[in-house]
Amino acid sequence: MHMADALVAPAVAATMYTCSAVAAGYSVKKVKLVDDPKRIPVMGVMGAFVFATQMINFTIPGTGSSGHLCGGMLLSAILGPYAGFLTMIGVLLIQCLLFADGGILALGCNIWNMAFYGCFIGAMLIWRPMMRKGACRWKIIAASVIGCVVTLQLGAFSVCLETTASGVTQLPLTVFVSVMQPIHLAIGAVEGLITAAVLCFIYEARPELLWGINDGVDKKPGLSYKKTVIILVIAAAVIGGGLSLAASEYPDGLEWSIQKITGEDEIEASDGIYEAAASVQEKTALLPDYSVKTTDSQAGTSLSGIIGAAAVIALCTVFCLVFRLFRKNHE
Amino acid sequence: MSKIENAIHELHRINSMQEGAGRLKEADPLLKFLVTIIYIITVVSFDNTDAVGELAMILYPLCMFIIGELSVGLCIKRIGYIIPFVCLVGIFNPPGSMVTLILKGIFTITAAYILIITTGIEDICAALARLHMPKIIVTLVLLIYRYITVLLEEVNQTVQAYSLRAPGQKGIAFRAWGPLTGQILLRSMDRASAVYESMCLRGYRGTFIYKNTVRMRLKDIALLVAFCGIMVLLRYVHVFEIVGDFII
């Protein structure tokens, strides 16, 4: 997935360098905070390890082909996302300079596609949440495979976007994506299994080396129940009230299909039962078509969003309370 | 020769070439690094339909190969890796556009090759440090580079030992994926502790000291400005067409 210089335009390269530099700057800051002098040599040797072991061919049973380790996921599972990200930068820089694996100008793209997703998305959103309440073999296998598949898919999609944005190929984005994604799905699954095998071995032999395991076992949750509810209410109000202004005025998928077949937005009910049901709905619906009955303005839509959000939150809360009550009674 | 042995061999070859490179090796590493970046940006900035304009960029590698008396063999090998991928992306483009893409691929890889053959990784790291790249990244690159050879040899020995016990088998079998690589990883981690202790004994206090920490000389700045001028000229004036018209 290493991109060559010939495949990126200077503007795209500069953008991706900026994005990667921001992530690198943040990681440098975070790694410095740890202030462990032994950490840098460990990162260096781990980088060399990933580089060296990526050259081992692992036979995939029943296929006759072979795969290799997923560096980003392995590094972040051992060093953590920030140190893992910096180590991956080092590996990619050496691969680009010494082995022409990826270009100097495309380095920003390659860091983003391979290191950012692997280390940040893979470690923060997949590995850590799955390991928070303790690790076991199956959790490690699941986290590794899901992590590798998801991060490789994101990386492959980014390659398609960057190449298309560079105007290098006249291949439509959809066709490019339809070629790249399935290939990387298979690669991701295999890389995930290999990475899982190594991490399971480490878990059995030296579990203290794995990052993010048992992080949340003895800790209180980061946010209290009250704070979580307040944040959810604010988020719902912002999404419902603010973003509903940007909601599409075009018909949704079903409406579009109906429009294509009948030439109208909705199928008019002709039967007596349908008419009766429609009249009941008309009377009870506070917000027909997500707008306040009497107004059709933008403010009306926005107000509808806020009211809708409040209604959904209230409904969910009631549902959860009923569920809790039901469970308590059951116990 | 296995993939790992190939990599070890190539690293040693690059090292020996870096020692042998004559006049170009003496130039300021920062100057060479900046020149390479400017050249690559100019090469990729050409429109995909402008194959003739792109072809003019051959002048830089041509001059460098002649002045530096550099080996062409390894460079051709490197280009061979990347061309199929570039062709794959450019296959749906018109023929002229594909030619430009291939030229871009060849020129950018050649520029990187010229840089690494004439400048050691320590010098490139010193140049990166002078460009204010975070020390931690520069140190990491140096450490990774230093231990790549060591770990490659260790991995090679392990894989060789495995293949001797499993004759005729292609790659590492499914059951051995974890234990084999995991053992190498644990040994690497232990080695990292030993590395750190030996570094401390040799006076390491968190940062490396580079021999090339001098500022750019006036001569180097003048060379860089002249190079930028040539690049702008080659980018916006179709030198090859003008010369061709003049000849015809």
mmCIF file of C-alpha atoms in Angstrom, chain B residues 1-242:
data_model
loop_
_atom_site.group_PDB
_atom_site.id
_atom_site.type_symbol
_atom_site.label_atom_id
_atom_site.label_comp_id
_atom_site.label_asym_id
_atom_site.label_seq_id
_atom_site.Cartn_x
_atom_site.Cartn_y
_atom_site.Cartn_z
ATOM 1 C CA MET B 1 18.826 -15.913 -2.076
ATOM 2 C CA SER B 2 15.954 -15.300 0.385
ATOM 3 C CA LYS B 3 14.126 -12.001 0.711
ATOM 4 C CA ILE B 4 15.874 -11.315 4.043
ATOM 5 C CA GLU B 5 19.313 -12.134 2.673
ATOM 6 C CA ASN B 6 18.571 -9.842 -0.265
ATOM 7 C CA ALA B 7 17.708 -7.003 2.104
ATOM 8 C CA ILE B 8 20.887 -7.551 4.158
ATOM 9 C CA HIS B 9 22.956 -7.670 0.975
ATOM 10 C CA GLU B 10 21.357 -4.470 -0.337
ATOM 11 C CA LEU B 11 21.979 -2.641 2.929
ATOM 12 C CA HIS B 12 25.655 -3.619 2.884
ATOM 13 C CA ARG B 13 25.902 -2.582 -0.760
ATOM 14 C CA ILE B 14 24.363 0.821 -0.030
ATOM 15 C CA ASN B 15 26.799 1.271 2.874
ATOM 16 C CA SER B 16 29.797 0.482 0.712
ATOM 17 C CA MET B 17 28.532 2.793 -2.058
ATOM 18 C CA GLN B 18 28.069 5.626 0.428
ATOM 19 C CA GLU B 19 31.692 5.242 1.449
ATOM 20 C CA GLY B 20 32.836 5.214 -2.170
ATOM 21 C CA ALA B 21 30.802 8.127 -3.562
ATOM 22 C CA GLY B 22 33.298 10.872 -4.370
ATOM 23 C CA ARG B 23 32.555 14.546 -4.937
ATOM 24 C CA LEU B 24 28.847 14.377 -4.205
ATOM 25 C CA LYS B 25 29.441 12.794 -0.810
ATOM 26 C CA GLU B 26 31.374 15.853 0.337
ATOM 27 C CA ALA B 27 28.486 18.227 -0.371
ATOM 28 C CA ASP B 28 26.341 19.509 2.500
ATOM 29 C CA PRO B 29 23.700 16.828 3.354
ATOM 30 C CA LEU B 30 21.045 19.485 3.925
ATOM 31 C CA LEU B 31 21.744 20.928 0.475
ATOM 32 C CA LYS B 32 21.410 17.478 -1.122
ATOM 33 C CA PHE B 33 18.208 16.786 0.794
ATOM 34 C CA LEU B 34 16.606 20.092 -0.231
ATOM 35 C CA VAL B 35 17.716 19.693 -3.837
ATOM 36 C CA THR B 36 16.118 16.227 -3.928
ATOM 37 C CA ILE B 37 12.839 17.502 -2.484
ATOM 38 C CA ILE B 38 12.707 20.439 -4.930
ATOM 39 C CA TYR B 39 13.486 18.122 -7.840
ATOM 40 C CA ILE B 40 10.762 15.627 -6.849
ATOM 41 C CA ILE B 41 8.173 18.402 -6.404
ATOM 42 C CA THR B 42 9.056 19.767 -9.855
ATOM 43 C CA VAL B 43 8.837 16.298 -11.431
ATOM 44 C CA VAL B 44 5.387 15.520 -10.020
ATOM 45 C CA SER B 45 4.044 19.005 -10.751
ATOM 46 C CA PHE B 46 4.053 18.392 -14.529
ATOM 47 C CA ASP B 47 0.722 17.817 -16.199
ATOM 48 C CA ASN B 48 0.107 14.186 -17.126
ATOM 49 C CA THR B 49 -0.157 15.074 -20.800
ATOM 50 C CA ASP B 50 3.174 16.907 -20.892
ATOM 51 C CA ALA B 51 5.497 13.978 -21.598
ATOM 52 C CA VAL B 52 8.039 16.110 -23.496
ATOM 53 C CA GLY B 53 8.300 18.651 -20.690
ATOM 54 C CA GLU B 54 8.671 15.825 -18.172
ATOM 55 C CA LEU B 55 11.435 14.262 -20.219
ATOM 56 C CA ALA B 56 13.553 17.379 -19.668
ATOM 57 C CA MET B 57 13.825 16.411 -16.006
ATOM 58 C CA ILE B 58 16.206 13.645 -17.010
ATOM 59 C CA LEU B 59 18.964 16.254 -16.976
ATOM 60 C CA TYR B 60 19.371 16.194 -13.179
ATOM 61 C CA PRO B 61 19.882 12.422 -12.718
ATOM 62 C CA LEU B 62 22.028 12.359 -15.835
ATOM 63 C CA CYS B 63 24.372 15.021 -14.463
ATOM 64 C CA MET B 64 24.460 13.415 -11.020
ATOM 65 C CA PHE B 65 25.294 9.968 -12.370
ATOM 66 C CA ILE B 66 28.135 11.393 -14.400
ATOM 67 C CA ILE B 67 29.544 13.756 -11.768
ATOM 68 C CA GLY B 68 29.191 11.298 -8.903
ATOM 69 C CA GLU B 69 30.304 8.270 -10.942
ATOM 70 C CA LEU B 70 27.336 6.390 -9.524
ATOM 71 C CA SER B 71 26.320 2.803 -10.231
ATOM 72 C CA VAL B 72 23.254 2.449 -12.424
ATOM 73 C CA GLY B 73 22.571 -1.239 -11.619
ATOM 74 C CA LEU B 74 20.940 -0.864 -8.202
ATOM 75 C CA CYS B 75 18.938 2.090 -9.465
ATOM 76 C CA ILE B 76 17.465 0.038 -12.325
ATOM 77 C CA LYS B 77 16.572 -2.710 -9.824
ATOM 78 C CA ARG B 78 14.755 -0.184 -7.644
ATOM 79 C CA ILE B 79 12.852 1.252 -10.604
ATOM 80 C CA GLY B 80 11.752 -2.289 -11.515
ATOM 81 C CA TYR B 81 9.821 -2.597 -8.226
ATOM 82 C CA ILE B 82 7.686 0.458 -8.742
ATOM 83 C CA ILE B 83 6.969 0.540 -12.479
ATOM 84 C CA PRO B 84 4.324 -2.262 -12.465
ATOM 85 C CA PHE B 85 2.288 -0.413 -9.835
ATOM 86 C CA VAL B 86 2.553 2.906 -11.647
ATOM 87 C CA CYS B 87 1.502 1.163 -14.878
ATOM 88 C CA LEU B 88 -1.455 -0.420 -13.102
ATOM 89 C CA VAL B 89 -2.724 2.979 -11.980
ATOM 90 C CA GLY B 90 -2.028 4.614 -15.331
ATOM 91 C CA ILE B 91 -3.360 1.787 -17.532
ATOM 92 C CA PHE B 92 -6.764 3.438 -17.940
ATOM 93 C CA ASN B 93 -5.221 6.750 -18.977
ATOM 94 C CA PRO B 94 -4.361 7.703 -22.566
ATOM 95 C CA PRO B 95 -0.919 6.406 -23.715
ATOM 96 C CA GLY B 96 0.778 9.838 -23.470
ATOM 97 C CA SER B 97 -0.404 10.248 -19.901
ATOM 98 C CA MET B 98 0.859 6.803 -18.977
ATOM 99 C CA VAL B 99 4.297 7.607 -20.392
ATOM 100 C CA THR B 100 4.423 10.749 -18.211
ATOM 101 C CA LEU B 101 3.424 8.679 -15.168
ATOM 102 C CA ILE B 102 6.181 6.158 -15.830
ATOM 103 C CA LEU B 103 8.703 8.971 -16.302
ATOM 104 C CA LYS B 104 7.578 10.510 -13.019
ATOM 105 C CA GLY B 105 8.044 7.144 -11.306
ATOM 106 C CA ILE B 106 11.520 6.658 -12.746
ATOM 107 C CA PHE B 107 12.745 10.187 -11.979
ATOM 108 C CA THR B 108 11.462 10.364 -8.406
ATOM 109 C CA ILE B 109 12.966 6.996 -7.473
ATOM 110 C CA THR B 110 16.239 7.893 -9.144
ATOM 111 C CA ALA B 111 16.390 11.141 -7.157
ATOM 112 C CA ALA B 112 15.862 9.271 -3.884
ATOM 113 C CA TYR B 113 18.497 6.744 -4.956
ATOM 114 C CA ILE B 114 21.014 9.494 -5.709
ATOM 115 C CA LEU B 115 20.359 11.023 -2.284
ATOM 116 C CA ILE B 116 20.819 7.801 -0.333
ATOM 117 C CA ILE B 117 23.847 6.639 -2.337
ATOM 118 C CA THR B 118 25.693 9.916 -1.800
ATOM 119 C CA THR B 119 24.524 10.628 1.745
ATOM 120 C CA GLY B 120 24.715 8.303 4.728
ATOM 121 C CA ILE B 121 21.610 7.881 6.887
ATOM 122 C CA GLU B 122 23.438 9.631 9.767
ATOM 123 C CA ASP B 123 24.004 12.665 7.527
ATOM 124 C CA ILE B 124 20.377 12.660 6.382
ATOM 125 C CA CYS B 125 19.294 12.529 10.038
ATOM 126 C CA ALA B 126 21.632 15.434 10.812
ATOM 127 C CA ALA B 127 20.017 17.358 7.941
ATOM 128 C CA LEU B 128 16.538 16.529 9.264
ATOM 129 C CA ALA B 129 17.590 17.730 12.724
ATOM 130 C CA ARG B 130 18.767 20.999 11.154
ATOM 131 C CA LEU B 131 15.314 21.316 9.569
ATOM 132 C CA HIS B 132 13.936 21.142 13.133
ATOM 133 C CA MET B 133 12.391 17.717 12.821
ATOM 134 C CA PRO B 134 11.595 16.506 16.374
ATOM 135 C CA LYS B 135 14.666 14.933 17.976
ATOM 136 C CA ILE B 136 12.729 11.866 19.003
ATOM 137 C CA ILE B 137 11.893 10.982 15.377
ATOM 138 C CA VAL B 138 15.473 11.577 14.197
ATOM 139 C CA THR B 139 16.828 9.419 17.042
ATOM 140 C CA LEU B 140 14.293 6.718 16.215
ATOM 141 C CA VAL B 141 15.305 6.630 12.554
ATOM 142 C CA LEU B 142 18.964 6.290 13.547
ATOM 143 C CA LEU B 143 18.213 3.523 16.037
ATOM 144 C CA ILE B 144 15.969 1.611 13.649
ATOM 145 C CA TYR B 145 18.597 1.849 10.925
ATOM 146 C CA ARG B 146 21.329 0.701 13.315
ATOM 147 C CA TYR B 147 19.371 -2.343 14.457
ATOM 148 C CA ILE B 148 17.800 -3.350 11.161
ATOM 149 C CA THR B 149 20.912 -5.246 10.094
ATOM 150 C CA VAL B 150 21.256 -6.944 13.473
ATOM 151 C CA LEU B 151 17.618 -8.018 13.578
ATOM 152 C CA LEU B 152 17.540 -8.996 9.916
ATOM 153 C CA GLU B 153 20.444 -11.356 10.568
ATOM 154 C CA GLU B 154 18.709 -12.752 13.639
ATOM 155 C CA VAL B 155 15.429 -13.245 11.769
ATOM 156 C CA ASN B 156 17.305 -14.844 8.895
ATOM 157 C CA GLN B 157 19.009 -17.335 11.252
ATOM 158 C CA THR B 158 15.689 -18.195 12.916
ATOM 159 C CA VAL B 159 13.905 -18.696 9.607
ATOM 160 C CA GLN B 160 16.834 -20.775 8.293
ATOM 161 C CA ALA B 161 16.769 -22.954 11.413
ATOM 162 C CA TYR B 162 13.017 -23.406 10.955
ATOM 163 C CA SER B 163 13.288 -24.273 7.277
ATOM 164 C CA LEU B 164 15.986 -26.877 8.044
ATOM 165 C CA ARG B 165 13.530 -28.564 10.403
ATOM 166 C CA ALA B 166 10.700 -28.286 7.861
ATOM 167 C CA PRO B 167 12.314 -29.111 4.506
ATOM 168 C CA GLY B 168 10.364 -28.310 1.372
ATOM 169 C CA GLN B 169 7.846 -26.130 3.206
ATOM 170 C CA LYS B 170 7.112 -22.687 1.798
ATOM 171 C CA GLY B 171 7.087 -20.048 4.539
ATOM 172 C CA ILE B 172 6.178 -20.485 8.189
ATOM 173 C CA ALA B 173 3.349 -22.904 9.013
ATOM 174 C CA PHE B 174 0.203 -21.665 10.756
ATOM 175 C CA ARG B 175 1.021 -23.362 14.087
ATOM 176 C CA ALA B 176 4.403 -21.643 14.325
ATOM 177 C CA TRP B 177 3.216 -18.089 13.504
ATOM 178 C CA GLY B 178 2.950 -17.002 17.124
ATOM 179 C CA PRO B 179 5.794 -18.850 18.855
ATOM 180 C CA LEU B 180 8.408 -18.150 16.174
ATOM 181 C CA THR B 181 7.763 -14.418 15.773
ATOM 182 C CA GLY B 182 6.937 -13.996 19.454
ATOM 183 C CA GLN B 183 10.295 -15.474 20.458
ATOM 184 C CA ILE B 184 12.092 -13.050 18.150
ATOM 185 C CA LEU B 185 10.048 -10.188 19.613
ATOM 186 C CA LEU B 186 10.851 -11.118 23.216
ATOM 187 C CA ARG B 187 14.528 -11.420 22.376
ATOM 188 C CA SER B 188 14.338 -8.001 20.664
ATOM 189 C CA MET B 189 12.786 -6.458 23.766
ATOM 190 C CA ASP B 190 15.548 -7.877 25.955
ATOM 191 C CA ARG B 191 18.061 -6.627 23.455
ATOM 192 C CA ALA B 192 16.522 -3.145 23.689
ATOM 193 C CA SER B 193 17.308 -3.075 27.424
ATOM 194 C CA ALA B 194 20.897 -4.116 26.744
ATOM 195 C CA VAL B 195 21.115 -1.472 24.004
ATOM 196 C CA TYR B 196 19.902 1.210 26.364
ATOM 197 C CA GLU B 197 22.375 0.254 29.072
ATOM 198 C CA SER B 198 25.293 0.230 26.636
ATOM 199 C CA MET B 199 24.176 3.594 25.232
ATOM 200 C CA CYS B 200 24.130 5.049 28.750
ATOM 201 C CA LEU B 201 27.628 3.689 29.379
ATOM 202 C CA ARG B 202 28.792 5.489 26.231
ATOM 203 C CA GLY B 203 27.405 8.819 27.437
ATOM 204 C CA TYR B 204 23.881 8.852 25.965
ATOM 205 C CA ARG B 205 21.742 11.409 27.785
ATOM 206 C CA GLY B 206 18.625 11.422 25.642
ATOM 207 C CA THR B 207 19.996 13.073 22.484
ATOM 208 C CA PHE B 208 22.523 12.194 19.817
ATOM 209 C CA ILE B 209 25.338 14.513 18.830
ATOM 210 C CA TYR B 210 25.800 14.949 15.072
ATOM 211 C CA LYS B 211 29.053 15.802 13.395
ATOM 212 C CA ASN B 212 27.326 17.897 10.709
ATOM 213 C CA THR B 213 25.728 20.668 12.727
ATOM 214 C CA VAL B 214 27.242 23.611 10.873
ATOM 215 C CA ARG B 215 25.072 26.202 9.154
ATOM 216 C CA MET B 216 24.768 26.227 5.372
ATOM 217 C CA ARG B 217 27.640 28.061 3.706
ATOM 218 C CA LEU B 218 27.089 30.930 1.277
ATOM 219 C CA LYS B 219 28.303 28.713 -1.555
ATOM 220 C CA ASP B 220 25.664 26.110 -0.735
ATOM 221 C CA ILE B 221 22.904 28.702 -0.593
ATOM 222 C CA ALA B 222 23.998 30.049 -3.982
ATOM 223 C CA LEU B 223 23.946 26.502 -5.401
ATOM 224 C CA LEU B 224 20.461 25.905 -4.022
ATOM 225 C CA VAL B 225 19.143 29.158 -5.521
ATOM 226 C CA ALA B 226 20.726 28.295 -8.884
ATOM 227 C CA PHE B 227 19.163 24.838 -8.765
ATOM 228 C CA CYS B 228 15.735 26.312 -8.015
ATOM 229 C CA GLY B 229 16.203 28.639 -10.999
ATOM 230 C CA ILE B 230 17.028 25.714 -13.282
ATOM 231 C CA MET B 231 14.019 23.771 -12.048
ATOM 232 C CA VAL B 232 11.687 26.741 -12.708
ATOM 233 C CA LEU B 233 13.208 27.096 -16.170
ATOM 234 C CA LEU B 234 12.745 23.409 -16.979
ATOM 235 C CA ARG B 235 9.216 23.478 -15.591
ATOM 236 C CA TYR B 236 7.919 26.467 -17.527
ATOM 237 C CA VAL B 237 10.122 26.591 -20.614
ATOM 238 C CA HIS B 238 10.050 23.594 -22.914
ATOM 239 C CA VAL B 239 13.795 23.427 -23.366
ATOM 240 C CA PHE B 240 13.719 20.252 -25.426
ATOM 241 C CA GLU B 241 11.146 21.676 -27.881
ATOM 242 C CA ILE B 242 13.039 24.959 -28.238
#
